[in-house]
Amino acid sequence: MSAALSSTALAATRVPGTYTYYSAARDPITDANTGTVVIDEVNDTSGQTRFALRCADRDRPELWASLATKNALLSEEDAYAGLKPTVTIRLGDDPPVVLRDADLVTVVDRGENVLTRNIGFQGAVVAQIAAGLNAGKRLVVRVNRRSGGQALTYTFPARGFDVAWAGVNGCQSYGRAKTSAGAAPAGAAGTAAVGAPRFTEWSFTACRDAASGAVRAELLAGRAHLCDLVIETVPNGARPVAAEFRYELEYREGGKTGKLSLPGVDRWPPAGGTAIRFRQEGSRLIFTLPLNVRARTDRVYTRLGVIGKLTFDNGSVKSVYELLPVRP
């Protein structure tokens, strides 16, 4: 799985007296937000180490982040094998968090060449980092490389991030007011709930074979499944009114790994096409997704990435990203 850095250099504005820069930009055709916020590491006098939050992956709107350093973080062999370093983050005085493998992604340039001095971050952890920095919490990142050696620790101050984050509209689409990191504006005046409920965790709890009824913890290539994506929340009164899901496939082919973004989007409430079902059980939001991965002889699909975007009745929006193993 990989994310790509743009080859186009954008004019960066430095927040005076800080280590923080930002580039506000939008796609000239779609108006998608393609802005970037960059923080230089405090101890690297060479200026080669920086942490960036990016509003788009390639030309697709998607919040992700990247750590670029003067040190090699992984080898090309590890990257092609899907192996990543162990990364721990800490925001301010919050407890340290060891990131899951699914939170990390290799970074490539426009020519799909692996950048071994970079590692990417994806999913809910990126919104968590943005919210922490926006609240004035410094970010510390520690990388333990698979090759061994001394752990690498990098510190990124939060000063100026709030100004930069506002400068890129919080990575929201232009034309929408921003409230907080990762959240769209609240609904009409008088709505009790402000923002989306807090998501504490999410996972696929089971996939049922649509034909036989067999329950699996993974997808079996070539078989149709009904998979429950369960999102645990801290309710705040806001209720989901719409959701959309996009998909990515990770695969092995010819001794290399790759990622394929699938066209189209599935929606709830259904608007023709795939029928997604939704139910709520207390604080749990449960979406049943019909999923089917092709069985191929020339390419082995290994994981399906599901990108969900939920819209609530107060206008707030929140996203989840989860990986589901695929068995040939």
Short mmCIF file of C-alpha atoms in Angstrom, two decimals:
data_model
loop_
_atom_site.label_atom_id
_atom_site.label_comp_id
_atom_site.label_asym_id
_atom_site.label_seq_id
_atom_site.Cartn_x
_atom_site.Cartn_y
_atom_site.Cartn_z
CA MET A 1 0.00 0.00 0.00
CA SER A 2 1.42 3.39 -0.92
CA ALA A 3 0.68 7.09 -1.10
CA ALA A 4 2.27 9.44 -3.60
CA LEU A 5 4.02 12.77 -3.15
CA SER A 6 3.25 15.39 -5.76
CA SER A 7 6.10 16.40 -8.00
CA THR A 8 4.73 19.93 -8.15
CA ALA A 9 6.36 22.37 -5.75
CA LEU A 10 3.86 24.73 -4.10
CA ALA A 11 4.67 28.17 -2.73
CA ALA A 12 4.84 27.82 1.05
CA THR A 13 3.90 30.46 3.60
CA ARG A 14 5.80 30.35 6.89
CA VAL A 15 3.93 31.18 10.09
CA PRO A 16 6.23 33.89 11.53
CA GLY A 17 8.50 32.78 14.37
CA THR A 18 7.61 29.09 14.04
CA TYR A 19 8.79 25.88 12.38
CA THR A 20 5.48 25.63 10.50
CA TYR A 21 4.69 26.29 6.84
CA TYR A 22 1.57 25.83 4.73
CA SER A 23 0.55 25.78 1.09
CA ALA A 24 -3.08 26.50 0.30
CA ALA A 25 -4.11 25.00 -3.04
CA ARG A 26 -7.06 23.50 -4.86
CA ASP A 27 -7.51 21.38 -7.96
CA PRO A 28 -8.33 23.69 -10.91
CA ILE A 29 -10.95 21.28 -12.27
CA THR A 30 -12.65 19.77 -9.20
CA ASP A 31 -11.85 22.47 -6.59
CA ALA A 32 -10.65 19.64 -4.32
CA ASN A 33 -8.46 20.88 -1.47
CA THR A 34 -4.84 19.91 -2.21
CA GLY A 35 -3.21 22.00 0.53
CA THR A 36 -0.32 20.93 2.78
CA VAL A 37 0.95 21.86 6.25
CA VAL A 38 4.64 21.16 7.00
CA ILE A 39 6.48 21.26 10.34
CA ASP A 40 10.28 21.17 10.49
CA GLU A 41 11.91 18.97 13.14
CA VAL A 42 13.45 21.03 15.95
CA ASN A 43 16.83 19.24 16.15
CA ASP A 44 17.70 18.69 12.49
CA THR A 45 19.75 21.70 11.46
CA SER A 46 20.05 20.30 7.92
CA GLY A 47 16.33 20.88 7.34
CA GLN A 48 15.81 17.40 5.87
CA THR A 49 13.41 16.14 8.55
CA ARG A 50 9.82 17.32 8.48
CA PHE A 51 6.27 16.17 9.15
CA ALA A 52 3.57 17.04 6.62
CA LEU A 53 -0.21 16.79 6.73
CA ARG A 54 -1.64 16.54 3.23
CA CYS A 55 -5.20 17.14 2.09
CA ALA A 56 -4.96 14.93 -1.01
CA ASP A 57 -3.39 11.62 -2.11
CA ARG A 58 -2.42 11.91 -5.75
CA ASP A 59 -5.45 13.81 -7.14
CA ARG A 60 -7.99 12.38 -4.70
CA PRO A 61 -9.14 14.31 -1.60
CA GLU A 62 -7.89 12.30 1.38
CA LEU A 63 -6.22 13.46 4.59
CA TRP A 64 -2.91 11.68 5.17
CA ALA A 65 0.52 12.55 6.55
CA SER A 66 4.16 11.83 5.84
CA LEU A 67 7.39 11.85 7.80
CA ALA A 68 10.47 12.70 5.73
CA THR A 69 13.90 12.33 7.38
CA LYS A 70 17.60 12.44 6.65
CA ASN A 71 17.77 8.78 7.71
CA ALA A 72 16.66 5.66 5.84
CA LEU A 73 13.54 4.30 7.54
CA LEU A 74 13.09 1.13 5.50
CA SER A 75 14.61 -0.71 2.57
CA GLU A 76 13.06 -1.08 -0.86
CA GLU A 77 12.91 -4.84 -0.27
CA ASP A 78 10.89 -4.34 2.92
CA ALA A 79 8.63 -1.83 1.19
CA TYR A 80 7.79 -4.20 -1.68
CA ALA A 81 7.20 -6.99 0.84
CA GLY A 82 4.77 -4.78 2.77
CA LEU A 83 7.07 -4.59 5.83
CA LYS A 84 7.19 -1.34 7.77
CA PRO A 85 9.08 0.04 10.76
CA THR A 86 7.50 0.23 14.22
CA VAL A 87 6.30 3.77 14.85
CA THR A 88 5.25 5.27 18.19
CA ILE A 89 3.72 8.73 18.51
CA ARG A 90 2.99 11.00 21.45
CA LEU A 91 0.96 14.19 21.47
CA GLY A 92 1.92 16.51 24.31
CA ASP A 93 1.59 14.68 27.62
CA ASP A 94 -0.91 12.15 26.25
CA PRO A 95 0.02 8.45 26.60
CA PRO A 96 2.30 7.16 23.80
CA VAL A 97 0.55 5.21 21.03
CA VAL A 98 2.18 2.41 19.04
CA LEU A 99 0.67 2.63 15.59
CA ARG A 100 -0.91 -0.37 13.91
CA ASP A 101 0.54 -1.66 10.67
CA ALA A 102 -2.68 -0.47 9.00
CA ASP A 103 -1.95 3.10 10.16
CA LEU A 104 1.28 3.20 8.12
CA VAL A 105 1.87 3.32 4.38
CA THR A 106 4.95 3.41 2.18
CA VAL A 107 5.47 6.62 0.22
CA VAL A 108 6.30 6.73 -3.49
CA ASP A 109 7.02 9.50 -5.96
CA ARG A 110 5.03 10.09 -9.14
CA GLY A 111 7.09 7.41 -10.86
CA GLU A 112 6.03 4.87 -8.19
CA ASN A 113 9.60 4.73 -6.82
CA VAL A 114 9.70 3.98 -3.09
CA LEU A 115 11.05 6.83 -0.95
CA THR A 116 12.98 4.93 1.71
CA ARG A 117 13.51 8.00 3.91
CA ASN A 118 9.76 8.54 4.19
CA ILE A 119 6.88 6.81 5.91
CA GLY A 120 3.22 7.72 5.53
CA PHE A 121 0.32 7.79 8.01
CA GLN A 122 -3.29 7.12 7.07
CA GLY A 123 -6.72 6.68 8.59
CA ALA A 124 -8.06 7.95 11.91
CA VAL A 125 -4.61 8.49 13.44
CA VAL A 126 -4.00 11.39 11.03
CA ALA A 127 -7.11 13.24 12.21
CA GLN A 128 -5.99 12.53 15.80
CA ILE A 129 -2.57 14.07 15.10
CA ALA A 130 -4.14 17.11 13.42
CA ALA A 131 -6.50 17.64 16.35
CA GLY A 132 -3.64 17.33 18.85
CA LEU A 133 -1.42 19.81 17.02
CA ASN A 134 -4.37 22.16 16.63
CA ALA A 135 -4.83 22.00 20.41
CA GLY A 136 -1.20 23.04 20.93
CA LYS A 137 0.28 19.59 21.68
CA ARG A 138 3.74 18.91 20.28
CA LEU A 139 4.17 15.73 18.24
CA VAL A 140 6.98 13.28 19.00
CA VAL A 141 7.56 10.38 16.59
CA ARG A 142 9.85 7.44 17.36
CA VAL A 143 10.83 4.99 14.62
CA ASN A 144 12.31 1.55 15.29
CA ARG A 145 13.64 0.21 12.01
CA ARG A 146 13.42 -3.44 11.01
CA SER A 147 17.15 -3.37 10.26
CA GLY A 148 17.83 -2.59 13.93
CA GLY A 149 20.15 0.10 15.19
CA GLN A 150 19.31 3.06 17.36
CA ALA A 151 15.71 4.20 17.54
CA LEU A 152 15.11 7.51 15.74
CA THR A 153 13.15 10.15 17.67
CA TYR A 154 11.80 13.33 16.08
CA THR A 155 10.05 16.30 17.73
CA PHE A 156 7.65 18.66 15.93
CA PRO A 157 6.35 21.71 17.82
CA ALA A 158 2.70 22.74 17.60
CA ARG A 159 3.25 26.49 17.63
CA GLY A 160 1.75 28.04 14.53
CA PHE A 161 -0.11 24.90 13.47
CA ASP A 162 -3.52 26.42 14.23
CA VAL A 163 -2.76 29.30 11.86
CA ALA A 164 -1.48 26.95 9.14
CA TRP A 165 -4.42 24.56 9.59
CA ALA A 166 -6.84 27.42 9.14
CA GLY A 167 -4.81 28.48 6.10
CA VAL A 168 -5.61 25.18 4.35
CA ASN A 169 -9.23 25.22 5.58
CA GLY A 170 -8.59 22.25 7.86
CA CYS A 171 -8.30 20.09 4.72
CA GLN A 172 -12.05 20.51 4.20
CA SER A 173 -13.46 21.21 0.76
CA TYR A 174 -13.50 24.91 -0.06
CA GLY A 175 -16.84 26.58 0.32
CA ARG A 176 -17.51 24.81 3.65
CA ALA A 177 -16.78 26.48 6.96
CA LYS A 178 -14.41 24.64 9.26
CA THR A 179 -15.02 23.97 12.94
CA SER A 180 -12.29 21.62 14.15
CA ALA A 181 -9.73 19.17 12.77
CA GLY A 182 -11.49 16.63 10.61
CA ALA A 183 -15.02 17.96 11.27
CA ALA A 184 -17.46 19.81 9.05
CA PRO A 185 -19.67 22.61 10.42
CA ALA A 186 -22.57 21.88 12.72
CA GLY A 187 -26.09 22.00 11.37
CA ALA A 188 -28.82 24.57 11.80
CA ALA A 189 -29.07 26.72 14.89
CA GLY A 190 -30.78 24.93 17.75
CA THR A 191 -29.20 21.51 17.00
CA ALA A 192 -28.12 20.08 20.33
CA ALA A 193 -25.20 18.04 19.06
CA VAL A 194 -22.08 19.84 17.86
CA GLY A 195 -19.75 17.87 15.62
CA ALA A 196 -19.70 14.12 15.07
CA PRO A 197 -19.68 11.52 17.85
CA ARG A 198 -16.21 10.42 18.91
CA PHE A 199 -15.21 7.13 17.30
CA THR A 200 -13.28 4.97 19.76
CA GLU A 201 -12.61 1.96 17.53
CA TRP A 202 -13.91 0.18 14.46
CA SER A 203 -13.45 -3.22 12.83
CA PHE A 204 -15.04 -5.87 10.67
CA THR A 205 -16.52 -8.30 13.16
CA ALA A 206 -17.62 -10.99 10.68
CA CYS A 207 -18.15 -11.72 7.00
CA ARG A 208 -20.95 -14.10 6.05
CA ASP A 209 -20.76 -16.05 2.80
CA ALA A 210 -23.79 -14.87 0.82
CA ALA A 211 -24.33 -18.35 -0.66
CA SER A 212 -23.47 -20.81 2.13
CA GLY A 213 -23.91 -18.62 5.22
CA ALA A 214 -20.44 -19.57 6.49
CA VAL A 215 -18.92 -16.92 8.78
CA ARG A 216 -15.31 -15.87 8.17
CA ALA A 217 -12.91 -13.27 9.53
CA GLU A 218 -11.71 -12.57 5.99
CA LEU A 219 -12.86 -12.46 2.40
CA LEU A 220 -12.53 -15.55 0.23
CA ALA A 221 -11.66 -14.45 -3.30
CA GLY A 222 -14.38 -15.23 -5.81
CA ARG A 223 -17.17 -15.44 -3.20
CA ALA A 224 -19.77 -12.81 -2.31
CA HIS A 225 -19.88 -11.79 1.37
CA LEU A 226 -21.94 -9.63 3.71
CA CYS A 227 -19.49 -7.99 6.13
CA ASP A 228 -20.38 -6.02 9.26
CA LEU A 229 -18.30 -2.89 9.83
CA VAL A 230 -18.87 -2.00 13.50
CA ILE A 231 -17.99 1.49 14.75
CA GLU A 232 -17.86 2.03 18.51
CA THR A 233 -18.75 5.62 19.43
CA VAL A 234 -19.17 8.00 22.35
CA PRO A 235 -22.66 9.30 21.49
CA ASN A 236 -23.37 13.03 21.50
CA GLY A 237 -26.88 13.03 20.05
CA ALA A 238 -25.87 13.30 16.39
CA ARG A 239 -27.29 10.55 14.19
CA PRO A 240 -25.95 9.30 10.84
CA VAL A 241 -28.05 10.27 7.85
CA ALA A 242 -25.76 9.19 5.00
CA ALA A 243 -22.58 7.22 4.34
CA GLU A 244 -20.39 6.41 1.38
CA PHE A 245 -17.73 3.76 0.96
CA ARG A 246 -14.78 3.52 -1.42
CA TYR A 247 -12.36 0.63 -1.81
CA GLU A 248 -8.69 -0.15 -2.43
CA LEU A 249 -7.15 -3.53 -3.17
CA GLU A 250 -3.64 -4.55 -2.15
CA TYR A 251 -2.07 -7.28 -4.25
CA ARG A 252 1.03 -9.31 -5.11
CA GLU A 253 2.03 -9.76 -8.74
CA GLY A 254 5.34 -10.77 -10.25
CA GLY A 255 7.12 -10.69 -6.91
CA LYS A 256 6.03 -7.12 -6.13
CA THR A 257 3.21 -5.58 -4.15
CA GLY A 258 0.85 -2.86 -5.25
CA LYS A 259 -2.38 -1.06 -4.51
CA LEU A 260 -5.36 -0.49 -6.78
CA SER A 261 -8.07 2.10 -6.12
CA LEU A 262 -11.41 0.78 -7.30
CA PRO A 263 -13.74 3.06 -9.28
CA GLY A 264 -17.15 4.02 -8.03
CA VAL A 265 -18.65 4.51 -4.59
CA ASP A 266 -21.28 2.63 -2.57
CA ARG A 267 -23.81 4.72 -0.64
CA TRP A 268 -26.27 4.46 2.22
CA PRO A 269 -29.16 5.02 1.95
CA PRO A 270 -28.86 3.01 -1.27
CA ALA A 271 -29.26 5.01 -4.47
CA GLY A 272 -29.36 2.06 -6.84
CA GLY A 273 -26.56 -0.48 -7.21
CA THR A 274 -25.09 -2.03 -4.08
CA ALA A 275 -27.54 -2.31 -1.16
CA ILE A 276 -25.81 -1.31 2.09
CA ARG A 277 -27.74 -1.93 5.31
CA PHE A 278 -27.38 0.10 8.50
CA ARG A 279 -28.50 -0.42 12.08
CA GLN A 280 -27.61 1.16 15.40
CA GLU A 281 -27.24 -0.82 18.63
CA GLY A 282 -26.75 1.61 21.49
CA SER A 283 -23.43 3.36 20.87
CA ARG A 284 -22.51 1.01 18.00
CA LEU A 285 -22.99 1.97 14.36
CA ILE A 286 -23.16 -1.13 12.15
CA PHE A 287 -22.94 -1.05 8.36
CA THR A 288 -23.41 -4.32 6.44
CA LEU A 289 -21.43 -4.11 3.21
CA PRO A 290 -21.78 -6.54 0.28
CA LEU A 291 -18.16 -7.30 -0.69
CA ASN A 292 -16.72 -9.51 -3.41
CA VAL A 293 -13.08 -9.72 -4.56
CA ARG A 294 -12.28 -11.43 -7.86
CA ALA A 295 -10.19 -14.58 -7.92
CA ARG A 296 -7.35 -14.25 -10.45
CA THR A 297 -4.52 -16.55 -11.47
CA ASP A 298 -2.05 -13.79 -12.42
CA ARG A 299 -2.56 -11.57 -9.38
CA VAL A 300 -3.11 -12.43 -5.71
CA TYR A 301 -5.25 -9.97 -3.80
CA THR A 302 -4.17 -9.77 -0.16
CA ARG A 303 -6.25 -7.04 1.54
CA LEU A 304 -9.25 -4.85 0.84
CA GLY A 305 -9.10 -1.32 2.22
CA VAL A 306 -12.50 0.17 3.01
CA ILE A 307 -12.74 3.97 3.24
CA GLY A 308 -15.99 5.12 4.85
CA LYS A 309 -17.28 8.68 5.17
CA LEU A 310 -20.26 9.23 7.48
CA THR A 311 -22.48 12.32 7.48
CA PHE A 312 -24.53 13.18 10.57
CA ASP A 313 -27.80 15.08 10.97
CA ASN A 314 -25.99 18.22 12.20
CA GLY A 315 -23.86 18.40 9.04
CA SER A 316 -20.69 16.97 10.60
CA VAL A 317 -18.63 14.43 8.70
CA LYS A 318 -16.27 11.75 9.98
CA SER A 319 -14.20 9.08 8.20
CA VAL A 320 -12.93 5.60 8.99
CA TYR A 321 -10.42 3.35 7.24
CA GLU A 322 -10.23 -0.39 7.83
CA LEU A 323 -8.40 -3.29 6.15
CA LEU A 324 -9.94 -6.70 5.55
CA PRO A 325 -7.72 -9.71 4.73
CA VAL A 326 -8.38 -11.54 1.46
CA ARG A 327 -7.64 -15.26 1.07
CA PRO A 328 -7.10 -16.71 -2.45
#
